[in-house]
XYZ file of N, CA, C and O in Angstrom:
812
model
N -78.297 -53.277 -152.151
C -79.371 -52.332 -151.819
C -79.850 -51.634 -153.094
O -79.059 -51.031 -153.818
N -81.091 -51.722 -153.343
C -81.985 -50.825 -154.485
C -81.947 -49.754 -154.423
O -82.715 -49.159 -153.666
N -80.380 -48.619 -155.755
C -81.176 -47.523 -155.882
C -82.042 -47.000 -156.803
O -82.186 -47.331 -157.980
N -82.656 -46.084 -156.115
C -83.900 -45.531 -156.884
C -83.488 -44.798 -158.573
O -82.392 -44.278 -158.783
N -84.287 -44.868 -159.346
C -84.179 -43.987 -160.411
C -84.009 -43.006 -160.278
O -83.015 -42.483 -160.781
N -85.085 -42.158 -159.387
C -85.019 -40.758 -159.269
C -85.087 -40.560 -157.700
O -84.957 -41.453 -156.863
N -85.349 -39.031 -157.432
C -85.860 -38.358 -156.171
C -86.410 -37.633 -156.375
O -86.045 -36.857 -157.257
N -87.701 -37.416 -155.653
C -88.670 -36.178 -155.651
C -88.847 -35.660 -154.809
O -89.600 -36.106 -153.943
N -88.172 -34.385 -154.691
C -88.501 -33.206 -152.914
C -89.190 -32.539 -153.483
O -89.347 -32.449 -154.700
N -89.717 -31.952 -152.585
C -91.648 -31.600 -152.336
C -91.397 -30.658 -151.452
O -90.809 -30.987 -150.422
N -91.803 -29.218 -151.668
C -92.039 -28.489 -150.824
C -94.067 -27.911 -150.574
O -94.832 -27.575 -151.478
N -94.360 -27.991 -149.152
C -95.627 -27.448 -149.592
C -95.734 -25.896 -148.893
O -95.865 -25.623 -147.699
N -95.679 -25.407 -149.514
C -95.468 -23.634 -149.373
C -96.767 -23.355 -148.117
O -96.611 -22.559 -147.191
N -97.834 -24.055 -148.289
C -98.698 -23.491 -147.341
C -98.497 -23.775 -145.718
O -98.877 -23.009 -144.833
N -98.052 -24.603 -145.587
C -97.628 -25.578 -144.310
C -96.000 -25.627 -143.984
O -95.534 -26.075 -142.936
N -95.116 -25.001 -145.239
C -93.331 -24.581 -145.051
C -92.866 -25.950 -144.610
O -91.894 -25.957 -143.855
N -93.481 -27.298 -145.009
C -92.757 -28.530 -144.692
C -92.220 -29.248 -146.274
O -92.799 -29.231 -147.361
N -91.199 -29.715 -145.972
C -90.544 -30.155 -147.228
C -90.178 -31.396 -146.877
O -90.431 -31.802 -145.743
N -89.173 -32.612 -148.306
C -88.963 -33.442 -147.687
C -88.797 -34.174 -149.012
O -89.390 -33.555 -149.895
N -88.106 -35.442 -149.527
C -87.970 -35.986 -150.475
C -87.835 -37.582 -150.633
O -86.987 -38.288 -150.088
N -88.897 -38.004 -151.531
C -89.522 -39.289 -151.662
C -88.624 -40.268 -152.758
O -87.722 -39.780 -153.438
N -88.925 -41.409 -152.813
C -88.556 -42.528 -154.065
C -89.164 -42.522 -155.088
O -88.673 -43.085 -156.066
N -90.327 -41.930 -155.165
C -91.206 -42.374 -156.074
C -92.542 -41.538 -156.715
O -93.295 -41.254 -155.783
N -92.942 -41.172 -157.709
C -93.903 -40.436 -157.932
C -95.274 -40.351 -157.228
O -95.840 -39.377 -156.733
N -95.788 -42.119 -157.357
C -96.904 -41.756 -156.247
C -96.921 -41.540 -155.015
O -98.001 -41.309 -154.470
N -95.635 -41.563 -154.224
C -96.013 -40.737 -152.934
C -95.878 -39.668 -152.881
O -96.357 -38.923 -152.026
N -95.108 -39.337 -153.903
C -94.921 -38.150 -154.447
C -96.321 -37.043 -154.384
O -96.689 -36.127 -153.649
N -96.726 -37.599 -155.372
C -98.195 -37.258 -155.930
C -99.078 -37.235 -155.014
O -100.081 -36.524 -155.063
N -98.682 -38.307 -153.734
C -100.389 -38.388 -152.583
C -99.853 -37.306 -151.853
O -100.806 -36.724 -151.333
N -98.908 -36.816 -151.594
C -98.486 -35.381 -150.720
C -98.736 -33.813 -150.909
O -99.076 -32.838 -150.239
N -98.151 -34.339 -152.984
C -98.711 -32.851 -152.967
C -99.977 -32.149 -153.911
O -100.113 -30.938 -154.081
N -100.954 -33.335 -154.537
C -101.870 -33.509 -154.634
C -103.078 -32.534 -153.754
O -103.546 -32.657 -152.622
N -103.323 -31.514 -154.875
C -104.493 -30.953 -154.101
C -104.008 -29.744 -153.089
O -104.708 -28.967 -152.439
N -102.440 -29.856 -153.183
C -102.091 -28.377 -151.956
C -101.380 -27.658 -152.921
O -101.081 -28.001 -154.064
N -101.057 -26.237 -152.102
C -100.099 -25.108 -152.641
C -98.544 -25.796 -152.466
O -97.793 -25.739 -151.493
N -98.373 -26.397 -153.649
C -97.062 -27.216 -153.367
C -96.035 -27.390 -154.433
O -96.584 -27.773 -155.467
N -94.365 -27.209 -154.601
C -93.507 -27.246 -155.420
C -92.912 -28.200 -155.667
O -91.832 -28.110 -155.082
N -92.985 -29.227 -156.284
C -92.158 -30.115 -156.597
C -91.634 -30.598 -158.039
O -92.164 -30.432 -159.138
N -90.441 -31.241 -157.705
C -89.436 -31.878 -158.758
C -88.738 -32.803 -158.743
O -88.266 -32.897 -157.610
N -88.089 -34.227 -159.918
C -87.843 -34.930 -159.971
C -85.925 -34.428 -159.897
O -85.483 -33.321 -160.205
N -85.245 -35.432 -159.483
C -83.685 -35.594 -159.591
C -82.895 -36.637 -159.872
O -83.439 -37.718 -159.646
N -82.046 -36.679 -160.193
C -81.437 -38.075 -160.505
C -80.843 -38.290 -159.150
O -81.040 -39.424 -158.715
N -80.118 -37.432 -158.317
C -79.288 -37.260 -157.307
C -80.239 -37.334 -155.929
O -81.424 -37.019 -156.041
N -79.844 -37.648 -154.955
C -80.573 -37.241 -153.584
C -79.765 -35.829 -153.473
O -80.396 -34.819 -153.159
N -78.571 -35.775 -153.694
C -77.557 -34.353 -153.392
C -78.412 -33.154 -154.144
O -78.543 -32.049 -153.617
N -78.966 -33.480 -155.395
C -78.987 -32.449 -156.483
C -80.787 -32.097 -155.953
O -81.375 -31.068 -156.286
N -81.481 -33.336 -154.988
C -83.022 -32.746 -154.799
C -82.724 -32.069 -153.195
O -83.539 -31.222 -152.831
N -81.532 -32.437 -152.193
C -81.027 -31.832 -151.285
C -81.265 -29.906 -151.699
O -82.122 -29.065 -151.426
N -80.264 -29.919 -152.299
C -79.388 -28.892 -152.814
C -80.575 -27.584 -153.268
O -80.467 -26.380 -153.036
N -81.946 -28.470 -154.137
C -82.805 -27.552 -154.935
C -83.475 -27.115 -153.523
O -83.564 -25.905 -153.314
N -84.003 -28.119 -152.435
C -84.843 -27.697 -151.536
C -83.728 -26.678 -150.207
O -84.287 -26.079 -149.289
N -82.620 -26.669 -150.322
C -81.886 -25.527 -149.720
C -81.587 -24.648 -150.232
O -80.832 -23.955 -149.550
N -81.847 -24.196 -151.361
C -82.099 -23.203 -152.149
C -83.265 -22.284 -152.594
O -83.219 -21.390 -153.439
N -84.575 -22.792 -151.665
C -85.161 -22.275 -151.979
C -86.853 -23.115 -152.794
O -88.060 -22.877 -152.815
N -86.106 -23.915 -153.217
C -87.126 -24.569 -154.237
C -87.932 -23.799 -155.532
O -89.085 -23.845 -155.961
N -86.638 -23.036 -155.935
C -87.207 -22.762 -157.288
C -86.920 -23.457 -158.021
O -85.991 -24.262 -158.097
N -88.172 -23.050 -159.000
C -88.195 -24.037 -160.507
C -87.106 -23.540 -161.211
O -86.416 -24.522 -161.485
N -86.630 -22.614 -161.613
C -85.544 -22.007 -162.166
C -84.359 -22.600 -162.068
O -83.703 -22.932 -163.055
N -83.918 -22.817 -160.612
C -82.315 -23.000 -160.107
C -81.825 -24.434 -160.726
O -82.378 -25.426 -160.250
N -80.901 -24.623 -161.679
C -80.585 -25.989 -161.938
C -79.246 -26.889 -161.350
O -78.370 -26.300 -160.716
N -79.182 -27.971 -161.543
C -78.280 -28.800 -160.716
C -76.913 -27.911 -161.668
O -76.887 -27.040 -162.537
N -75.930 -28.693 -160.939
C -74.486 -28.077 -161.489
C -74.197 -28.362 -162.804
O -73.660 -27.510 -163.511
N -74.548 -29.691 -163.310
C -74.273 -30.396 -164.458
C -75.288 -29.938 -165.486
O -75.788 -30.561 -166.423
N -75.450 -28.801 -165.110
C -76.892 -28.538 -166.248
C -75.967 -27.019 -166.962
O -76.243 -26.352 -167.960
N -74.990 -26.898 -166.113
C -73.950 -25.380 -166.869
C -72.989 -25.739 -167.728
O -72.210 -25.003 -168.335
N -73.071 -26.797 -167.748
C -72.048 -27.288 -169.328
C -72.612 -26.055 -170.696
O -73.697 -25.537 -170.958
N -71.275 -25.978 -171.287
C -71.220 -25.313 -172.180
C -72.254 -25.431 -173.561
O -71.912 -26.449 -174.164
N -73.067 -24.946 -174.068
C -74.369 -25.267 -175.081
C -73.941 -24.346 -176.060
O -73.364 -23.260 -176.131
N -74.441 -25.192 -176.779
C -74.814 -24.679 -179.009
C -75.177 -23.311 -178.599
O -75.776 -23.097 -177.545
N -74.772 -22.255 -179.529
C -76.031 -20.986 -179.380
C -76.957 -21.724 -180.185
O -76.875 -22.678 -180.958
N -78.267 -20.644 -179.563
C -79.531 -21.311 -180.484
C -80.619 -21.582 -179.322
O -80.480 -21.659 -178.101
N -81.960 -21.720 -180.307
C -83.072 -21.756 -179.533
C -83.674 -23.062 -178.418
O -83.959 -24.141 -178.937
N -83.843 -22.889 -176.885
C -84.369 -24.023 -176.428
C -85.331 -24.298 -175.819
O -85.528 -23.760 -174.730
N -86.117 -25.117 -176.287
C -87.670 -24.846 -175.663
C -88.132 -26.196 -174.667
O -87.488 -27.240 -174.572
N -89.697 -25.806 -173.806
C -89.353 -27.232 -173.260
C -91.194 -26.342 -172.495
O -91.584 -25.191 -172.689
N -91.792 -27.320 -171.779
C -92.986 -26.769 -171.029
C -93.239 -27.811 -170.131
O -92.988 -28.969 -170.462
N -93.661 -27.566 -169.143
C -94.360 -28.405 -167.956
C -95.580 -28.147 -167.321
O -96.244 -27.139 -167.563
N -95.964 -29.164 -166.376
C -96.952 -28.537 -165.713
C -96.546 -28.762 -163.827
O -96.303 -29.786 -163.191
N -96.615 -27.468 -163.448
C -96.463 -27.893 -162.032
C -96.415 -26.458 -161.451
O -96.548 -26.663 -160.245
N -96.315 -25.297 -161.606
C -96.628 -24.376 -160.875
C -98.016 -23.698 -161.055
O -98.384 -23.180 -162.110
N -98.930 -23.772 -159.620
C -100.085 -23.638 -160.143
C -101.012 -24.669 -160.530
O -102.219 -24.491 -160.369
N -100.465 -25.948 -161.127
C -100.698 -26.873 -161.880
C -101.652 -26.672 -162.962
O -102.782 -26.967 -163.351
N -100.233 -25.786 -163.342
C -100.882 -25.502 -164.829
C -99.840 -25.308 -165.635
O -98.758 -24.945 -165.174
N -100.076 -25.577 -167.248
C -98.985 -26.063 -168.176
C -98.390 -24.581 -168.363
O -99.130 -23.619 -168.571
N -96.967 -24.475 -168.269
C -96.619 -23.723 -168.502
C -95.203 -23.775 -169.836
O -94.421 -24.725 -169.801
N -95.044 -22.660 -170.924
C -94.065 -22.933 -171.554
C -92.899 -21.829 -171.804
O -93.078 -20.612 -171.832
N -91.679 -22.508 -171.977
C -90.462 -21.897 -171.459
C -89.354 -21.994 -173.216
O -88.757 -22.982 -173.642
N -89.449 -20.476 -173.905
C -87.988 -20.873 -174.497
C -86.833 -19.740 -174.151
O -87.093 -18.739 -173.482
N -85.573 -20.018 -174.672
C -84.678 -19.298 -174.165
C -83.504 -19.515 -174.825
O -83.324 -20.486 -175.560
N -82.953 -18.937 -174.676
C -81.475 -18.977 -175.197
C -80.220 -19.662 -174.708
O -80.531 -19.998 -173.565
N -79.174 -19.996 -174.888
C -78.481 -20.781 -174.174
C -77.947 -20.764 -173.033
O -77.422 -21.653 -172.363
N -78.169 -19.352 -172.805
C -78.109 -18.648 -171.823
C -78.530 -19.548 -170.388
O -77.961 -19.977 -169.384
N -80.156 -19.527 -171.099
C -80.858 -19.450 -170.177
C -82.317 -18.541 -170.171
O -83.423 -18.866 -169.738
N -81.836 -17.188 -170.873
C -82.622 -16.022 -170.938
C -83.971 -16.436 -171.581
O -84.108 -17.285 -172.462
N -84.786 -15.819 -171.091
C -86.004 -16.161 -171.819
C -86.199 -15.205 -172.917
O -85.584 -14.139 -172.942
N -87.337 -15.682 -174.154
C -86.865 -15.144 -175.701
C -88.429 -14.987 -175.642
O -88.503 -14.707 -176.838
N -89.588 -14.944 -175.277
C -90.696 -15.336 -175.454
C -91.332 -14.307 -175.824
O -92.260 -14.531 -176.601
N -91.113 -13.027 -175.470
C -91.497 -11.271 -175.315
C -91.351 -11.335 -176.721
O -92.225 -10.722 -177.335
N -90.330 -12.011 -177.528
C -89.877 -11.021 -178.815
C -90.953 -11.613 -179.197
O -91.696 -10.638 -179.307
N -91.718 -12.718 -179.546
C -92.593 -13.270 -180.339
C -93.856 -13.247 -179.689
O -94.697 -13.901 -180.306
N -94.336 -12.624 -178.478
C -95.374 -12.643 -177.911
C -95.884 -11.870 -176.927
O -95.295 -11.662 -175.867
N -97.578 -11.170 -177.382
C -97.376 -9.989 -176.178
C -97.096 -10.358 -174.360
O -97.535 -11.412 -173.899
N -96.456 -9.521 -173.616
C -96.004 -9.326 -172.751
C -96.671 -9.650 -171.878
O -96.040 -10.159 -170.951
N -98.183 -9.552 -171.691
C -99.282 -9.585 -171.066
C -99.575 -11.011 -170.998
O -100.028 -11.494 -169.960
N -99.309 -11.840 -172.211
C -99.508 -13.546 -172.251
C -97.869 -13.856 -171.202
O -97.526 -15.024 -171.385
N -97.303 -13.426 -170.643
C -96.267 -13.564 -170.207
C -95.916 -13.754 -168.680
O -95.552 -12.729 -168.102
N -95.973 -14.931 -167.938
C -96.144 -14.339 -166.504
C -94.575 -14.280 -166.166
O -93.633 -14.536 -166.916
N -94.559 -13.712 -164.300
C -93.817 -13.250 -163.690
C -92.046 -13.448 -163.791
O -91.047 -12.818 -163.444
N -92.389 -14.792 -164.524
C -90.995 -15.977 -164.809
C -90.489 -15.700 -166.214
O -89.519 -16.222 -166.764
N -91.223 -14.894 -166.638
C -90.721 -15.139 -168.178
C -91.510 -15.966 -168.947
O -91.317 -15.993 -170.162
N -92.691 -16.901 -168.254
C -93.147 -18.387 -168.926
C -94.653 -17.793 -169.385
O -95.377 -17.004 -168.778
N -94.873 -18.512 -170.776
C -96.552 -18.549 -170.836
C -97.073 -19.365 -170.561
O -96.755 -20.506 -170.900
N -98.079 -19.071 -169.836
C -99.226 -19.963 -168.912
C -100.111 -20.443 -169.972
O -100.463 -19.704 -170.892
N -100.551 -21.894 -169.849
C -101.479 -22.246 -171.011
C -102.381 -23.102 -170.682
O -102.211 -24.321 -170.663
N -103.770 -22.300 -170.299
C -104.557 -23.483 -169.293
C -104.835 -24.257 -170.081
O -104.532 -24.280 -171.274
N -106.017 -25.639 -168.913
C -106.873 -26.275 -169.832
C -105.813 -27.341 -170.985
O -106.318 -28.020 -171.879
N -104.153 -27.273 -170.681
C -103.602 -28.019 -171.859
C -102.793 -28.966 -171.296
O -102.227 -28.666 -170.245
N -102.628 -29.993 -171.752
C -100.937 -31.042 -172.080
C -100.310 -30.822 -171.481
O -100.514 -29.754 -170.904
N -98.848 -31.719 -171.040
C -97.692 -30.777 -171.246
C -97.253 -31.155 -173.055
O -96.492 -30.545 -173.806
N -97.946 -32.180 -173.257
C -97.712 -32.344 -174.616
C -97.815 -31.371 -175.794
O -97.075 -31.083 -176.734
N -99.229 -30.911 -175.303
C -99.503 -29.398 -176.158
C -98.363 -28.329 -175.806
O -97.613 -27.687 -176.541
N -98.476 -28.362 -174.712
C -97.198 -27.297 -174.290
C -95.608 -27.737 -174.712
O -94.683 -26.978 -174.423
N -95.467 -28.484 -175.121
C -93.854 -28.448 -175.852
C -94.339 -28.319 -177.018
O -93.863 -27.247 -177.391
N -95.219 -28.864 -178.147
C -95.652 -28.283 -179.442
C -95.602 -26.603 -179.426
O -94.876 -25.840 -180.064
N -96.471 -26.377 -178.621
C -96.628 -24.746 -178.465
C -95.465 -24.194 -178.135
O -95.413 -23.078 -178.653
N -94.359 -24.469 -177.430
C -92.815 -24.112 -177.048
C -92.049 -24.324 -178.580
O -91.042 -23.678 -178.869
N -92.565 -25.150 -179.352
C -91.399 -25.872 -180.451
C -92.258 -24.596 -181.664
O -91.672 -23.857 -182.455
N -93.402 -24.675 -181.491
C -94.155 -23.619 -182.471
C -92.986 -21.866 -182.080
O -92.212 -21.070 -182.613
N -93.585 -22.155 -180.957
C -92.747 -20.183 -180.572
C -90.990 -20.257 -181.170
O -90.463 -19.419 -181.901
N -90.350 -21.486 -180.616
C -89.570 -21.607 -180.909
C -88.487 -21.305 -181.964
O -87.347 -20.843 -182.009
N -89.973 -22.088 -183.260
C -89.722 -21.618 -184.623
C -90.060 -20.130 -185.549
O -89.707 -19.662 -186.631
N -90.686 -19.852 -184.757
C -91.504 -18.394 -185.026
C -90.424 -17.268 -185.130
O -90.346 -16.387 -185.986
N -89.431 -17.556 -183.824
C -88.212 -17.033 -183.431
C -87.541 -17.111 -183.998
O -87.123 -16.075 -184.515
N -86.774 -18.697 -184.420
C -85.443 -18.668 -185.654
C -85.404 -18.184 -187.002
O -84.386 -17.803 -187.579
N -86.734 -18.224 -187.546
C -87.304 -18.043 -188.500
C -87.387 -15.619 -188.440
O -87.514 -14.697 -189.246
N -87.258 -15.758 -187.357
C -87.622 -14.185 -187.648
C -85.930 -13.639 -187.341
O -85.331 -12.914 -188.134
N -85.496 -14.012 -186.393
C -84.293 -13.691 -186.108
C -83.178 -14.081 -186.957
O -82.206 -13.378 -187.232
N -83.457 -15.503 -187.423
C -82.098 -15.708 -188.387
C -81.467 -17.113 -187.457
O -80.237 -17.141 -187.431
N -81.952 -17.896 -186.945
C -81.513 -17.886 -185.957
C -81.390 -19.487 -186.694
O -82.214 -19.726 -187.577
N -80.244 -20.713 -186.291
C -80.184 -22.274 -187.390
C -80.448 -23.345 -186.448
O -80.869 -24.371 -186.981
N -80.304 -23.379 -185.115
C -80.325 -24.212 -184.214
C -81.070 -23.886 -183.360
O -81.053 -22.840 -182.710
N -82.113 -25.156 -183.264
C -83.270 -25.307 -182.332
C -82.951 -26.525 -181.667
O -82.316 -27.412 -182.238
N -83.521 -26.659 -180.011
C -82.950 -27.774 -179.163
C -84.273 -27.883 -178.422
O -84.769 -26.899 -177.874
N -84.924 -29.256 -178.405
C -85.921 -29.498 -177.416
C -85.571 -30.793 -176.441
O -84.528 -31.393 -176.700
N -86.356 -31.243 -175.371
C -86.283 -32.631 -174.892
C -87.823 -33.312 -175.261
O -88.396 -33.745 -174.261
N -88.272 -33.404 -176.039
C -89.925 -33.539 -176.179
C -89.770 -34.742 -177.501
O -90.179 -34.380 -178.604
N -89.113 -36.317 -177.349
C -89.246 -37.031 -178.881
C -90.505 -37.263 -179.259
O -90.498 -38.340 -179.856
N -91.416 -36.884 -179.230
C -92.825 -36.791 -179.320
C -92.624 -35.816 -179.971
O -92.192 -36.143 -181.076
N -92.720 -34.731 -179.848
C -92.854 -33.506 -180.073
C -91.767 -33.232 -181.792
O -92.178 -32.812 -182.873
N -90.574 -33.601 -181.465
C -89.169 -33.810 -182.362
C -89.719 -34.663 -183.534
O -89.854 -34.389 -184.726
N -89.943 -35.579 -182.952
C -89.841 -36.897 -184.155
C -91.400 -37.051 -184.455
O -91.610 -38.011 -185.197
N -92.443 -36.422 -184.107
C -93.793 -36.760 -185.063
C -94.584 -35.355 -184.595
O -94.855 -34.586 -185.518
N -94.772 -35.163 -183.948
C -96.028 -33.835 -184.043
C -95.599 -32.842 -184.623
O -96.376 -32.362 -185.448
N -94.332 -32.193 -184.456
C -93.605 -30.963 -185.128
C -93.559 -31.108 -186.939
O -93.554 -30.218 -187.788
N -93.530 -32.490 -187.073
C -93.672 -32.649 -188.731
C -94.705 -33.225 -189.113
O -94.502 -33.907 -190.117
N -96.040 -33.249 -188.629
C -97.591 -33.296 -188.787
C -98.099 -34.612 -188.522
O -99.204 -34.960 -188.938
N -97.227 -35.482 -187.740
C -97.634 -36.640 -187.837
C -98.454 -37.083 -186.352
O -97.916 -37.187 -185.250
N -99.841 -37.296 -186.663
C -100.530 -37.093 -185.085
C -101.680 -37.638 -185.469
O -102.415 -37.413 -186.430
N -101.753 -38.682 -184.232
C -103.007 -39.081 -184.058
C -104.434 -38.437 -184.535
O -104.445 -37.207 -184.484
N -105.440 -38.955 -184.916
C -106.688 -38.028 -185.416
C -107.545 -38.041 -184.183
O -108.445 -37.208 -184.075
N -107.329 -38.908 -183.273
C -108.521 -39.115 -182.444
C -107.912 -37.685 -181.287
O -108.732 -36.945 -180.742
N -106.841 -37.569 -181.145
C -106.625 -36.234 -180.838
C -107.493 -34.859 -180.884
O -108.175 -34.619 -181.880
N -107.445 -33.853 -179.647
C -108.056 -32.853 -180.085
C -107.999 -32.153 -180.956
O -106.864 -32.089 -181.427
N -108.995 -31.327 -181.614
C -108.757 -30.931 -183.327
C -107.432 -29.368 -182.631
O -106.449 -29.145 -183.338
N -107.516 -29.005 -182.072
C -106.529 -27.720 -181.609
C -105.406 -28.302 -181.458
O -104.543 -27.507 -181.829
N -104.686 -29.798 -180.923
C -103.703 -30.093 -181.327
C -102.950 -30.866 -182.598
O -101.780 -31.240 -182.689
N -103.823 -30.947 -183.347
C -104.359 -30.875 -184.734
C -103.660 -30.227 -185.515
O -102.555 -30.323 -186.049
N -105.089 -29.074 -185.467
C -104.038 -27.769 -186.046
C -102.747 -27.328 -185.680
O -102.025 -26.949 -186.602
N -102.278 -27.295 -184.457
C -101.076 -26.880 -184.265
C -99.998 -27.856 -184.540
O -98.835 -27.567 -184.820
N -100.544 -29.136 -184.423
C -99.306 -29.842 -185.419
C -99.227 -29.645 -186.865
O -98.164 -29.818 -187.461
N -100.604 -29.189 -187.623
C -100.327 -28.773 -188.637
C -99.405 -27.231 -188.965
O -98.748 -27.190 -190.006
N -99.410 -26.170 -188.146
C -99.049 -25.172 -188.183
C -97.467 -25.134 -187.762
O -96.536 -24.573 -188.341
N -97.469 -25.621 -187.016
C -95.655 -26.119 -186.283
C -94.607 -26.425 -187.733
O -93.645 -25.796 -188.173
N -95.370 -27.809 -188.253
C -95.119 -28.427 -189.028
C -94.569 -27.887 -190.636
O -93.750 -28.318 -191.448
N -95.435 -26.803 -190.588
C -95.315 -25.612 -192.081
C -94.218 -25.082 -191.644
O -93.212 -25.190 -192.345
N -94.141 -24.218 -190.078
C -93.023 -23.621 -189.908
C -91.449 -24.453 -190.032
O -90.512 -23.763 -190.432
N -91.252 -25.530 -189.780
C -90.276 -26.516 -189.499
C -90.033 -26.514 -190.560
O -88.966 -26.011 -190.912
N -90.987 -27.117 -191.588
C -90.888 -27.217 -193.375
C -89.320 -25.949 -193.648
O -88.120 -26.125 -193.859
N -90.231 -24.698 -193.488
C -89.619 -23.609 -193.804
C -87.941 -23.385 -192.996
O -86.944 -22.994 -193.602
N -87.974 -23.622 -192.037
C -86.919 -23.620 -191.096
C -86.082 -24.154 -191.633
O -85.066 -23.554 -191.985
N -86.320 -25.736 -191.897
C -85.420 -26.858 -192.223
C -84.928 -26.454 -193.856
O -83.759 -26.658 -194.186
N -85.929 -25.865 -194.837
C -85.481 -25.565 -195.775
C -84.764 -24.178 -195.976
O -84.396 -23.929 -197.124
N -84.553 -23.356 -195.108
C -83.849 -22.160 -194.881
C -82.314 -22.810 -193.814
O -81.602 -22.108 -193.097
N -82.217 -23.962 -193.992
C -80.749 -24.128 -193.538
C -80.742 -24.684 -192.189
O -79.745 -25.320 -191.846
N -81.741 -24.531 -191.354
C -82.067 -24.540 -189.632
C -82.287 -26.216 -189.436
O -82.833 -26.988 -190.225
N -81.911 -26.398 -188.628
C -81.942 -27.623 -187.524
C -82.221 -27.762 -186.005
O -81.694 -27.066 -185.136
N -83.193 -28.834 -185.787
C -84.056 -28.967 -185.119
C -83.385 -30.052 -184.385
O -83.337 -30.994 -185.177
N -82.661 -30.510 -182.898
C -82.365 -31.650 -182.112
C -82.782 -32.013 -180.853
O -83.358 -31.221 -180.107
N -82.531 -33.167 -180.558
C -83.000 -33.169 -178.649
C -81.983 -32.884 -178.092
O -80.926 -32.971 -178.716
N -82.004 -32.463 -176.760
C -81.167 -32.012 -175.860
C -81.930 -33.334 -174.508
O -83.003 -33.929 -174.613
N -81.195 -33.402 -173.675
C -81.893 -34.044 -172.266
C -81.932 -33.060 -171.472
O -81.080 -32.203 -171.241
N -83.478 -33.287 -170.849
C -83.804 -32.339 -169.900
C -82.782 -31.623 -168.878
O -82.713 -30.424 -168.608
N -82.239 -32.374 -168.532
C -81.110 -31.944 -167.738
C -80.133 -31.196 -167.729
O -79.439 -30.687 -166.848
N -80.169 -31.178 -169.530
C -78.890 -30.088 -169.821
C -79.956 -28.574 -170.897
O -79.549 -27.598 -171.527
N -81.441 -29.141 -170.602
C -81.830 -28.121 -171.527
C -82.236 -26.304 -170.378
O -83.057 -26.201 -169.467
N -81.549 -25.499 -170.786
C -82.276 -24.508 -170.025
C -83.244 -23.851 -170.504
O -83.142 -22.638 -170.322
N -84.158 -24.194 -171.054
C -85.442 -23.950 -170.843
C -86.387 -24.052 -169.948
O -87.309 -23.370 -169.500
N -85.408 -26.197 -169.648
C -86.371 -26.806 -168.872
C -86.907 -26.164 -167.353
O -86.229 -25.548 -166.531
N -88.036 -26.450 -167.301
C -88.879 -25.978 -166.287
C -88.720 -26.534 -164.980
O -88.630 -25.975 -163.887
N -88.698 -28.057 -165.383
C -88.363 -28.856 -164.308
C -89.520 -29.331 -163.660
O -89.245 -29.730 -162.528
N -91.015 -29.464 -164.026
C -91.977 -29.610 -163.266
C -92.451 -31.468 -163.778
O -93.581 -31.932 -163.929
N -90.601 -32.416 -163.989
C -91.109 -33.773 -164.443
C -91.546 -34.672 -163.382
O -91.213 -34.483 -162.212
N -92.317 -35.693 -163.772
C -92.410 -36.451 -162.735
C -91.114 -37.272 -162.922
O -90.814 -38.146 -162.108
């Protein structure tokens, strides 16, 4: 018997019906277009578990409390609202975003909302704040899940046919990293699964 890669439970908040699929596009034809929460799992137990809990984006599977590096972790999605949102934090968990940004760019979660963008832009923009942070705090270890983001945009390497705003911000990321990396700091991937930043809004 074929198992699936993942699971995706789906809650749609307007209608209070939930329920969890094989696959992204049915995924997608359900909650497409409604007031609706969803997220990917490796587990049927672990997309069980999120939708009896509530279905927050926040709450993570068990295997996501393993013990972590101190140090900065960033990560962004799009799915509440459906709109890109970006998340860094500490190993905690805690969100770090206030120290480097006014309060007001800040919604209810701790997360900045970033219309009109990526989620691609939005982990650049997470890996940018990121660095803004270690760099002011003192801080040597940075952790993302974004190898896009890790291994070419964060060190200026990006398509031209790209928008010129993600452009610049790979150029600007890129200066900061310079500086980071030459002040002693290191930059790695983490998997989504174990990063708490993550948002959780993957397909």
């Amino acid at each position: 018997m074929h198992k699936p890669n993942k699971y995706y439970a789906y809650l749609l908040t307007d209608k209070n019906r939930s329920g969890i699929v094989e696959n992204w596009k049915e995924c997608e034809k359900i909650v497409s277009g409604k007031d609706a929460r969803y997220k990917s799992f490796a587990s049927k137990t672990d997309a069980e578990n999120w939708l009896k809990n509530g279905a927050n984006y926040e709450i993570k599977p068990p295997k996501a409390l393993k013990k972590l590096e101190k140090g900065i972790y960033f990560d962004s999605g799009t799915g509440r609202d459906q709109r890109v949102e970006v998340s860094v934090t500490d190993e905690s968990g805690k969100d770090l975003l206030e120290k480097i940004i006014p309060k007001i760019k800040i919604n209810k979660f701790g997360k900045h909302p970033v219309p009109k963008a990526t989620n691609n832009y939005g982990e650049l923009l997470a890996c940018k704040f990121a660095l803004k942070l270690a760099l002011k705090f003192g801080i040597k270890h940075i952790f993302g899940d974004s190898k896009l983001v890790l291994d070419y945009w964060s060190k200026g390497f990006i398509k031209k046919d790209l928008p010129k705003k993600t452009q610049k911000l790979s150029t600007e990321t890129s200066e900061l990293r310079n500086a980071f990396e030459n002040n002693g700091g290191k930059i790695e991937f983490i998997e989504g699964d174990y990063n708490p930043a993550d948002l959780g809004f993957h397909r």
